[in-house]
Amino acid sequence: MSLRRWLTQVSALMTKEWKQLYRDRALLSFVIFIFTLDILLASGAPALDLKQTPIGIIDRDHSALSRELIYKLPAQQFTVVPMADQDQAVSHALERGELRGVLTIPHGFEKDLLRAQSPALQLVVDASDANLGFLLSSYTERILFTLSGELVGGQAAAQGRSVVLPQIDIQSRTRFNPSLTESWYATLSELLTMVTVACILLPAAALVREKERGTVEQLLVSPLSPLQIVLAKAFAMTSVVLLGSLVAVGLVMHQLVGVPFVGSPWVFFSLIALYAITSSGLGVLASTFARNSGQVGLIVVLLVMPIIMLSGTWSLRESMPDWLQNMVAFSPMTYFVDIAYGVLLKGSDMAVLWPKALKMSLLGLAFWALGVYRFQRQFR
Amino acid sequence: MNLLRVRTLVTKEVSEALRDRLYLTLAFFLPILLMLVFTYGMTSNIDNVGVVIVDEDQTAASREYTQRFLSTRHFKQVEVTHAPTRADAALPAYQARLLIWVGSGFERQLQNGQTAKVSVQIDGAFTEPARTIGGYVEAINAQANQDLRQRYAAAQWGARSSLTRQVTHPVQLQTRYLYNPELRSVAMIAPALMMMILMMCPPLLIAVSVVREKESGSIYNIASSTVTRVEFLLGKLIPVVAIGMVNGFMLWALVAFWFDVPFRGHALSFTLALLLYVVATSSMGLLVSAAVKTQQAAIIITTMTAVIASMQFAGLFAPLETADPVNQFISHLFPAADFLRVIRGIYVRGAGVEVFWPEMLSMAAYGAIALTLAHTLFHKRTAT
């Protein structure tokens, strides 16, 4: 059989897949949604930071200095909620999560501060959200030391004494995303998630559906080899994903959200194609373990959720336990996360990225080989 | 509505599920597996982060300073092939996420009571770890400054003078961490994951089981029978809600005993919240199944909706107060944000129904609205 005929057959089958997707309006609208509106929505994702975090203040001193301290708490980080000295109201607000912490300024604060008696302030932190709790307590501690140092310094300067102390001053620079714009990170992370889900789920579901309905038997008696059937399914879906990510990156992320594109678009899109093919191999493999669509759905969820959660966009790989790090080495997304952020934000080129691209392709090759082998075996 | 017919339908669903071993296994193992994998992966500690240290000063003071970073579990020094040689040199992008540069003259400046500058570069591609790393760097530096001033002031004015106390300890801060005194991230993540898993599994099961009947044509048996739409929907809903409740209790046991997060709330409040949430999410699954024709579409739409709703719009990682108004609005389309607030409140903070009744009512409303909509949209005869 000539190569040309072989390719014509595959493309005919791909056209069938495109038509099927086009006619499944629910699925089609969802595919359009995940590459456009969903990415746009991700740009408004909340960031874990102290941002007008509600904090209750109980002022037992009612002095000029205690009021000045409260007044000087930065409004960008805190929303100060003055609280009466009542246990019940305070604990209700903490239980409901309406206050993230409560700061109590003790009676005699001003007097003790000026006499160098180190007045003790109390901070109660809601630690049910551990990260925010840590941010709140460490930031409050720093700001209180600075502010009370200023208050004391102001008093000392008024008395004509000035104090100079040595200091280590950190000059911090954030690379690749200088002002830590959340949307740069979040939209790309969302895109990678959606590409992964679509690339694994779409071919797997398409293959199982034919198996379930028995139409795959028709395909197999046609002059098509099982490899052609699988390739057509996977490539049809891959092309949809590729088109989708082109729109998502070029239009939504770059134009609308303003994510920079530092590296080469050619490198980015050829590697995203490679990734899409690799992941669809995983979808083909998954489909061979299921008899009906219900099963394939659950298998894919079982496979996709760990992949998207553990591949490096949600958590740092180096912080995971060793056994988990070894497991995620088998996830193609692990390599693609580095590649995507590398090309888009860091401007990396193939000279740096080839080991990751190579590992990803090897995984893809293994998925495809195993998937096609198992697919063929089912029909002998 | 005929309860006998509902019971018959439930029996049919149960025996169908029992005969599909893989389906049954996944219905009960999927939630547990998801909980284990996510909790291990997302406990969001920032540990073992690669750091490059360039110490041009090479003095006791500079070594003591850099050692402060390396002695925490957060940072690990990495050897790089091309050590940067100028202060504006780049962070080696794939080997380290942090670069600390101590210039020459560090020790001399500090001894003279001057300000010494240290430049730091952080890889900002992943914003949340970058912020946390920045926070650690600030905290370690603040501690170094505190120790430095203490020593300097003691040498200048004597350790016990009031001036020394005033500049080194102007105030004290006594911090008490409520509900989670050891600041374990697992206490924040594991209970919250119940929200996500129960947003995904029951809708997936229910949507697939309805759409499968549509696709295989067995729904025509229903169409020609005396079973009403309400009865049919209830027959689908009841078994899935039951599975969802069992899942919820299994997850609870896993969080409480495997991950060792103490349950501070009341069992009854927890059960009520769980029931309202599972009914609400399962009804949303029914709604999806009424709208789609193929199982493929049902699977992708239910899982993606669950992922999007629970990861982006529920406040899982960052408080919802900081989200923009559009996202806050979208978060009200799903019961996930309500359940997250309730589960953190009941499970971790030990609050009860009396504190969270508005959220409970709201979850009940989600369930009622979704069921009504599903009932309106659902037709026994699918359009051909």
PDB file of C-alpha atoms in Angstrom, chain A residues 94-312:
ATOM      1  CA  LEU A  94     -12.920  33.871  63.949  1.00  0.00           C
ATOM      2  CA  GLU A  95     -15.027  30.722  63.634  1.00  0.00           C
ATOM      3  CA  ARG A  96     -16.852  32.091  60.632  1.00  0.00           C
ATOM      4  CA  GLY A  97     -13.558  33.111  59.081  1.00  0.00           C
ATOM      5  CA  GLU A  98     -14.592  36.765  58.970  1.00  0.00           C
ATOM      6  CA  LEU A  99     -11.441  37.720  60.842  1.00  0.00           C
ATOM      7  CA  ARG A 100      -8.105  36.071  60.125  1.00  0.00           C
ATOM      8  CA  GLY A 101      -6.487  37.300  63.286  1.00  0.00           C
ATOM      9  CA  VAL A 102      -6.986  39.483  66.326  1.00  0.00           C
ATOM     10  CA  LEU A 103      -4.353  41.832  67.739  1.00  0.00           C
ATOM     11  CA  THR A 104      -4.675  43.019  71.317  1.00  0.00           C
ATOM     12  CA  ILE A 105      -2.853  46.129  72.497  1.00  0.00           C
ATOM     13  CA  PRO A 106      -2.419  45.841  76.267  1.00  0.00           C
ATOM     14  CA  HIS A 107      -3.333  48.360  78.896  1.00  0.00           C
ATOM     15  CA  GLY A 108      -0.304  50.555  79.647  1.00  0.00           C
ATOM     16  CA  PHE A 109       1.175  50.132  76.154  1.00  0.00           C
ATOM     17  CA  GLU A 110       2.280  53.760  75.746  1.00  0.00           C
ATOM     18  CA  LYS A 111       3.781  54.025  79.229  1.00  0.00           C
ATOM     19  CA  ASP A 112       5.717  50.753  78.892  1.00  0.00           C
ATOM     20  CA  LEU A 113       6.931  51.552  75.394  1.00  0.00           C
ATOM     21  CA  LEU A 114       8.413  54.865  76.487  1.00  0.00           C
ATOM     22  CA  ARG A 115       9.971  53.387  79.625  1.00  0.00           C
ATOM     23  CA  ALA A 116      11.610  50.586  77.600  1.00  0.00           C
ATOM     24  CA  GLN A 117       9.539  47.957  79.384  1.00  0.00           C
ATOM     25  CA  SER A 118       8.738  46.066  76.128  1.00  0.00           C
ATOM     26  CA  PRO A 119       4.941  45.975  76.298  1.00  0.00           C
ATOM     27  CA  ALA A 120       3.549  42.596  75.184  1.00  0.00           C
ATOM     28  CA  LEU A 121       1.022  42.658  72.365  1.00  0.00           C
ATOM     29  CA  GLN A 122      -1.032  39.563  71.709  1.00  0.00           C
ATOM     30  CA  LEU A 123      -1.815  38.196  68.306  1.00  0.00           C
ATOM     31  CA  VAL A 124      -4.291  35.393  67.821  1.00  0.00           C
ATOM     32  CA  VAL A 125      -4.077  33.878  64.350  1.00  0.00           C
ATOM     33  CA  ASP A 126      -6.607  31.651  62.603  1.00  0.00           C
ATOM     34  CA  ALA A 127      -4.231  28.898  61.506  1.00  0.00           C
ATOM     35  CA  SER A 128      -6.844  26.714  59.811  1.00  0.00           C
ATOM     36  CA  ASP A 129      -5.399  28.224  56.653  1.00  0.00           C
ATOM     37  CA  ALA A 130      -1.789  27.486  57.516  1.00  0.00           C
ATOM     38  CA  ASN A 131      -0.116  29.494  54.763  1.00  0.00           C
ATOM     39  CA  LEU A 132      -2.130  32.638  55.310  1.00  0.00           C
ATOM     40  CA  GLY A 133      -1.666  32.205  59.053  1.00  0.00           C
ATOM     41  CA  PHE A 134       2.096  32.118  58.668  1.00  0.00           C
ATOM     42  CA  LEU A 135       2.082  35.137  56.348  1.00  0.00           C
ATOM     43  CA  LEU A 136      -0.106  37.054  58.769  1.00  0.00           C
ATOM     44  CA  SER A 137       1.936  36.350  61.867  1.00  0.00           C
ATOM     45  CA  SER A 138       5.364  36.907  60.318  1.00  0.00           C
ATOM     46  CA  TYR A 139       4.284  40.086  58.561  1.00  0.00           C
ATOM     47  CA  THR A 140       2.570  41.460  61.653  1.00  0.00           C
ATOM     48  CA  GLU A 141       5.663  40.775  63.720  1.00  0.00           C
ATOM     49  CA  ARG A 142       7.911  42.638  61.275  1.00  0.00           C
ATOM     50  CA  ILE A 143       5.568  45.581  60.856  1.00  0.00           C
ATOM     51  CA  LEU A 144       5.051  45.914  64.612  1.00  0.00           C
ATOM     52  CA  PHE A 145       8.784  45.984  65.257  1.00  0.00           C
ATOM     53  CA  THR A 146       9.299  48.574  62.563  1.00  0.00           C
ATOM     54  CA  LEU A 147       6.371  50.736  63.656  1.00  0.00           C
ATOM     55  CA  SER A 148       7.133  50.650  67.342  1.00  0.00           C
ATOM     56  CA  GLY A 149      10.791  51.276  66.539  1.00  0.00           C
ATOM     57  CA  GLU A 150       9.654  54.372  64.646  1.00  0.00           C
ATOM     58  CA  LEU A 151       7.445  55.461  67.532  1.00  0.00           C
ATOM     59  CA  VAL A 152      10.349  55.112  69.976  1.00  0.00           C
ATOM     60  CA  GLY A 153      12.731  56.736  67.502  1.00  0.00           C
ATOM     61  CA  GLY A 154      10.342  59.660  67.110  1.00  0.00           C
ATOM     62  CA  GLN A 155      10.300  60.135  70.877  1.00  0.00           C
ATOM     63  CA  ALA A 156      14.109  59.818  71.122  1.00  0.00           C
ATOM     64  CA  ALA A 157      14.645  62.284  68.275  1.00  0.00           C
ATOM     65  CA  ALA A 158      12.325  64.739  70.041  1.00  0.00           C
ATOM     66  CA  GLN A 159      14.640  64.506  73.063  1.00  0.00           C
ATOM     67  CA  GLY A 160      17.645  65.195  70.856  1.00  0.00           C
ATOM     68  CA  ARG A 161      19.135  61.692  70.857  1.00  0.00           C
ATOM     69  CA  SER A 162      19.606  59.851  67.631  1.00  0.00           C
ATOM     70  CA  VAL A 163      20.548  56.240  67.280  1.00  0.00           C
ATOM     71  CA  VAL A 164      22.211  54.661  64.241  1.00  0.00           C
ATOM     72  CA  LEU A 165      22.329  50.888  63.987  1.00  0.00           C
ATOM     73  CA  PRO A 166      23.927  48.513  61.486  1.00  0.00           C
ATOM     74  CA  GLN A 167      21.530  46.862  59.119  1.00  0.00           C
ATOM     75  CA  ILE A 168      21.491  44.235  56.405  1.00  0.00           C
ATOM     76  CA  ASP A 169      19.395  45.550  53.586  1.00  0.00           C
ATOM     77  CA  ILE A 170      18.018  43.062  51.087  1.00  0.00           C
ATOM     78  CA  GLN A 171      17.652  44.256  47.534  1.00  0.00           C
ATOM     79  CA  SER A 172      15.319  41.775  46.019  1.00  0.00           C
ATOM     80  CA  ARG A 173      14.669  41.305  42.346  1.00  0.00           C
ATOM     81  CA  THR A 174      12.148  38.893  40.935  1.00  0.00           C
ATOM     82  CA  ARG A 175      13.120  37.425  37.616  1.00  0.00           C
ATOM     83  CA  PHE A 176      10.834  36.374  34.731  1.00  0.00           C
ATOM     84  CA  ASN A 177       7.765  37.970  36.332  1.00  0.00           C
ATOM     85  CA  PRO A 178       9.094  41.113  38.016  1.00  0.00           C
ATOM     86  CA  SER A 179       5.932  42.241  39.777  1.00  0.00           C
ATOM     87  CA  LEU A 180       4.647  38.709  40.398  1.00  0.00           C
ATOM     88  CA  THR A 181       1.561  39.240  38.262  1.00  0.00           C
ATOM     89  CA  GLU A 182      -0.643  36.322  39.193  1.00  0.00           C
ATOM     90  CA  SER A 183      -2.330  36.140  35.788  1.00  0.00           C
ATOM     91  CA  TRP A 184       0.951  35.327  33.986  1.00  0.00           C
ATOM     92  CA  TYR A 185       1.329  32.225  36.043  1.00  0.00           C
ATOM     93  CA  ALA A 186      -2.350  31.314  36.377  1.00  0.00           C
ATOM     94  CA  THR A 187      -3.404  31.526  32.725  1.00  0.00           C
ATOM     95  CA  LEU A 188      -0.511  29.353  31.580  1.00  0.00           C
ATOM     96  CA  SER A 189      -1.141  26.856  34.341  1.00  0.00           C
ATOM     97  CA  GLU A 190      -4.805  26.726  33.333  1.00  0.00           C
ATOM     98  CA  LEU A 191      -3.889  26.217  29.687  1.00  0.00           C
ATOM     99  CA  LEU A 192      -1.520  23.356  30.536  1.00  0.00           C
ATOM    100  CA  THR A 193      -4.232  21.735  32.640  1.00  0.00           C
ATOM    101  CA  MET A 194      -6.824  22.037  29.890  1.00  0.00           C
ATOM    102  CA  VAL A 195      -4.465  20.815  27.158  1.00  0.00           C
ATOM    103  CA  THR A 196      -3.590  17.785  29.270  1.00  0.00           C
ATOM    104  CA  VAL A 197      -7.189  16.933  30.057  1.00  0.00           C
ATOM    105  CA  ALA A 198      -8.348  17.387  26.484  1.00  0.00           C
ATOM    106  CA  CYS A 199      -5.435  15.432  24.973  1.00  0.00           C
ATOM    107  CA  ILE A 200      -5.958  12.431  27.197  1.00  0.00           C
ATOM    108  CA  LEU A 201      -9.724  12.419  27.473  1.00  0.00           C
ATOM    109  CA  LEU A 202     -10.857  13.232  23.922  1.00  0.00           C
ATOM    110  CA  PRO A 203      -9.077  10.367  22.083  1.00  0.00           C
ATOM    111  CA  ALA A 204      -9.778   7.904  24.890  1.00  0.00           C
ATOM    112  CA  ALA A 205     -13.485   8.680  24.936  1.00  0.00           C
ATOM    113  CA  ALA A 206     -13.703   8.668  21.133  1.00  0.00           C
ATOM    114  CA  LEU A 207     -12.076   5.222  20.932  1.00  0.00           C
ATOM    115  CA  VAL A 208     -14.185   3.680  23.658  1.00  0.00           C
ATOM    116  CA  ARG A 209     -17.384   5.020  22.209  1.00  0.00           C
ATOM    117  CA  GLU A 210     -16.768   3.161  18.955  1.00  0.00           C
ATOM    118  CA  LYS A 211     -15.935   0.053  20.912  1.00  0.00           C
ATOM    119  CA  GLU A 212     -19.064   0.355  23.026  1.00  0.00           C
ATOM    120  CA  ARG A 213     -21.388   0.889  20.091  1.00  0.00           C
ATOM    121  CA  GLY A 214     -19.763  -1.762  17.974  1.00  0.00           C
ATOM    122  CA  THR A 215     -18.917   0.704  15.197  1.00  0.00           C
ATOM    123  CA  VAL A 216     -15.253  -0.103  15.694  1.00  0.00           C
ATOM    124  CA  GLU A 217     -15.970  -3.515  14.167  1.00  0.00           C
ATOM    125  CA  GLN A 218     -17.100  -1.740  11.020  1.00  0.00           C
ATOM    126  CA  LEU A 219     -13.910   0.261  10.969  1.00  0.00           C
ATOM    127  CA  LEU A 220     -11.810  -2.853  11.431  1.00  0.00           C
ATOM    128  CA  VAL A 221     -13.384  -4.693   8.483  1.00  0.00           C
ATOM    129  CA  SER A 222     -12.791  -1.627   6.313  1.00  0.00           C
ATOM    130  CA  PRO A 223      -9.437  -1.454   4.495  1.00  0.00           C
ATOM    131  CA  LEU A 224      -7.889   0.356   7.461  1.00  0.00           C
ATOM    132  CA  SER A 225      -5.253  -0.953   9.820  1.00  0.00           C
ATOM    133  CA  PRO A 226      -5.823  -0.570  13.580  1.00  0.00           C
ATOM    134  CA  LEU A 227      -2.850   1.799  13.648  1.00  0.00           C
ATOM    135  CA  GLN A 228      -4.561   4.088  11.142  1.00  0.00           C
ATOM    136  CA  ILE A 229      -7.735   4.134  13.200  1.00  0.00           C
ATOM    137  CA  VAL A 230      -5.897   5.021  16.381  1.00  0.00           C
ATOM    138  CA  LEU A 231      -3.685   7.592  14.692  1.00  0.00           C
ATOM    139  CA  ALA A 232      -6.628   9.294  13.017  1.00  0.00           C
ATOM    140  CA  LYS A 233      -8.523   9.561  16.278  1.00  0.00           C
ATOM    141  CA  ALA A 234      -5.565  10.872  18.211  1.00  0.00           C
ATOM    142  CA  PHE A 235      -4.357  13.289  15.538  1.00  0.00           C
ATOM    143  CA  ALA A 236      -7.815  14.699  14.936  1.00  0.00           C
ATOM    144  CA  MET A 237      -8.131  15.565  18.609  1.00  0.00           C
ATOM    145  CA  THR A 238      -4.515  16.755  18.804  1.00  0.00           C
ATOM    146  CA  SER A 239      -5.133  19.176  15.962  1.00  0.00           C
ATOM    147  CA  VAL A 240      -8.174  20.569  17.760  1.00  0.00           C
ATOM    148  CA  VAL A 241      -6.078  21.061  20.900  1.00  0.00           C
ATOM    149  CA  LEU A 242      -3.317  22.706  18.914  1.00  0.00           C
ATOM    150  CA  LEU A 243      -5.720  25.138  17.298  1.00  0.00           C
ATOM    151  CA  GLY A 244      -7.246  25.815  20.690  1.00  0.00           C
ATOM    152  CA  SER A 245      -3.900  26.582  22.309  1.00  0.00           C
ATOM    153  CA  LEU A 246      -2.962  28.834  19.410  1.00  0.00           C
ATOM    154  CA  VAL A 247      -6.053  30.908  20.146  1.00  0.00           C
ATOM    155  CA  ALA A 248      -5.513  30.667  23.898  1.00  0.00           C
ATOM    156  CA  VAL A 249      -1.881  31.779  23.827  1.00  0.00           C
ATOM    157  CA  GLY A 250      -1.887  34.202  20.918  1.00  0.00           C
ATOM    158  CA  LEU A 251      -5.211  35.885  21.449  1.00  0.00           C
ATOM    159  CA  VAL A 252      -6.379  35.422  25.021  1.00  0.00           C
ATOM    160  CA  MET A 253      -3.120  35.305  26.957  1.00  0.00           C
ATOM    161  CA  HIS A 254      -0.872  37.552  24.896  1.00  0.00           C
ATOM    162  CA  GLN A 255      -3.362  40.111  23.594  1.00  0.00           C
ATOM    163  CA  LEU A 256      -6.048  40.259  26.256  1.00  0.00           C
ATOM    164  CA  VAL A 257      -4.261  39.349  29.484  1.00  0.00           C
ATOM    165  CA  GLY A 258      -0.879  40.743  28.471  1.00  0.00           C
ATOM    166  CA  VAL A 259       1.298  37.738  29.236  1.00  0.00           C
ATOM    167  CA  PRO A 260       4.715  38.307  27.639  1.00  0.00           C
ATOM    168  CA  PHE A 261       5.983  35.916  25.006  1.00  0.00           C
ATOM    169  CA  VAL A 262       9.747  36.056  25.457  1.00  0.00           C
ATOM    170  CA  GLY A 263      10.812  32.935  23.568  1.00  0.00           C
ATOM    171  CA  SER A 264      10.234  31.761  20.030  1.00  0.00           C
ATOM    172  CA  PRO A 265       6.632  30.969  19.012  1.00  0.00           C
ATOM    173  CA  TRP A 266       7.926  28.244  16.672  1.00  0.00           C
ATOM    174  CA  VAL A 267       9.645  26.412  19.516  1.00  0.00           C
ATOM    175  CA  PHE A 268       6.590  26.816  21.707  1.00  0.00           C
ATOM    176  CA  PHE A 269       4.064  25.509  19.219  1.00  0.00           C
ATOM    177  CA  SER A 270       6.177  22.626  17.955  1.00  0.00           C
ATOM    178  CA  LEU A 271       6.737  21.511  21.534  1.00  0.00           C
ATOM    179  CA  ILE A 272       3.067  21.891  22.436  1.00  0.00           C
ATOM    180  CA  ALA A 273       2.281  19.682  19.413  1.00  0.00           C
ATOM    181  CA  LEU A 274       4.811  17.136  20.653  1.00  0.00           C
ATOM    182  CA  TYR A 275       3.218  17.272  24.085  1.00  0.00           C
ATOM    183  CA  ALA A 276      -0.291  16.886  22.673  1.00  0.00           C
ATOM    184  CA  ILE A 277       0.774  13.781  20.724  1.00  0.00           C
ATOM    185  CA  THR A 278       2.526  12.348  23.770  1.00  0.00           C
ATOM    186  CA  SER A 279      -0.522  12.849  25.979  1.00  0.00           C
ATOM    187  CA  SER A 280      -2.913  11.451  23.420  1.00  0.00           C
ATOM    188  CA  GLY A 281      -0.783   8.283  23.495  1.00  0.00           C
ATOM    189  CA  LEU A 282      -1.675   8.068  27.153  1.00  0.00           C
ATOM    190  CA  GLY A 283      -5.335   8.465  26.179  1.00  0.00           C
ATOM    191  CA  VAL A 284      -5.091   5.630  23.646  1.00  0.00           C
ATOM    192  CA  LEU A 285      -3.483   3.428  26.282  1.00  0.00           C
ATOM    193  CA  ALA A 286      -6.160   4.307  28.847  1.00  0.00           C
ATOM    194  CA  SER A 287      -8.946   3.480  26.382  1.00  0.00           C
ATOM    195  CA  THR A 288      -7.701  -0.092  26.037  1.00  0.00           C
ATOM    196  CA  PHE A 289      -8.436  -0.760  29.696  1.00  0.00           C
ATOM    197  CA  ALA A 290     -12.104   0.242  29.513  1.00  0.00           C
ATOM    198  CA  ARG A 291     -15.177  -1.434  28.076  1.00  0.00           C
ATOM    199  CA  ASN A 292     -17.573   1.491  28.270  1.00  0.00           C
ATOM    200  CA  SER A 293     -17.510   5.259  28.516  1.00  0.00           C
ATOM    201  CA  GLY A 294     -18.291   5.260  32.203  1.00  0.00           C
ATOM    202  CA  GLN A 295     -15.193   3.228  32.867  1.00  0.00           C
ATOM    203  CA  VAL A 296     -12.990   5.298  30.621  1.00  0.00           C
ATOM    204  CA  GLY A 297     -14.170   8.448  32.363  1.00  0.00           C
ATOM    205  CA  LEU A 298     -13.167   7.145  35.728  1.00  0.00           C
ATOM    206  CA  ILE A 299      -9.850   5.740  34.473  1.00  0.00           C
ATOM    207  CA  VAL A 300      -8.988   9.042  32.844  1.00  0.00           C
ATOM    208  CA  VAL A 301      -9.889  11.012  35.956  1.00  0.00           C
ATOM    209  CA  LEU A 302      -7.734   8.627  37.940  1.00  0.00           C
ATOM    210  CA  LEU A 303      -4.875   9.314  35.563  1.00  0.00           C
ATOM    211  CA  VAL A 304      -5.370  12.996  34.784  1.00  0.00           C
ATOM    212  CA  MET A 305      -5.945  14.393  38.243  1.00  0.00           C
ATOM    213  CA  PRO A 306      -2.607  13.234  39.700  1.00  0.00           C
ATOM    214  CA  ILE A 307      -0.852  14.376  36.522  1.00  0.00           C
ATOM    215  CA  ILE A 308      -2.178  17.914  36.591  1.00  0.00           C
ATOM    216  CA  MET A 309      -1.860  18.273  40.348  1.00  0.00           C
ATOM    217  CA  LEU A 310       1.623  16.880  40.765  1.00  0.00           C
ATOM    218  CA  SER A 311       3.467  17.961  37.653  1.00  0.00           C
ATOM    219  CA  GLY A 312       4.830  21.196  38.975  1.00  0.00           C
TER     220      GLY A 312
END
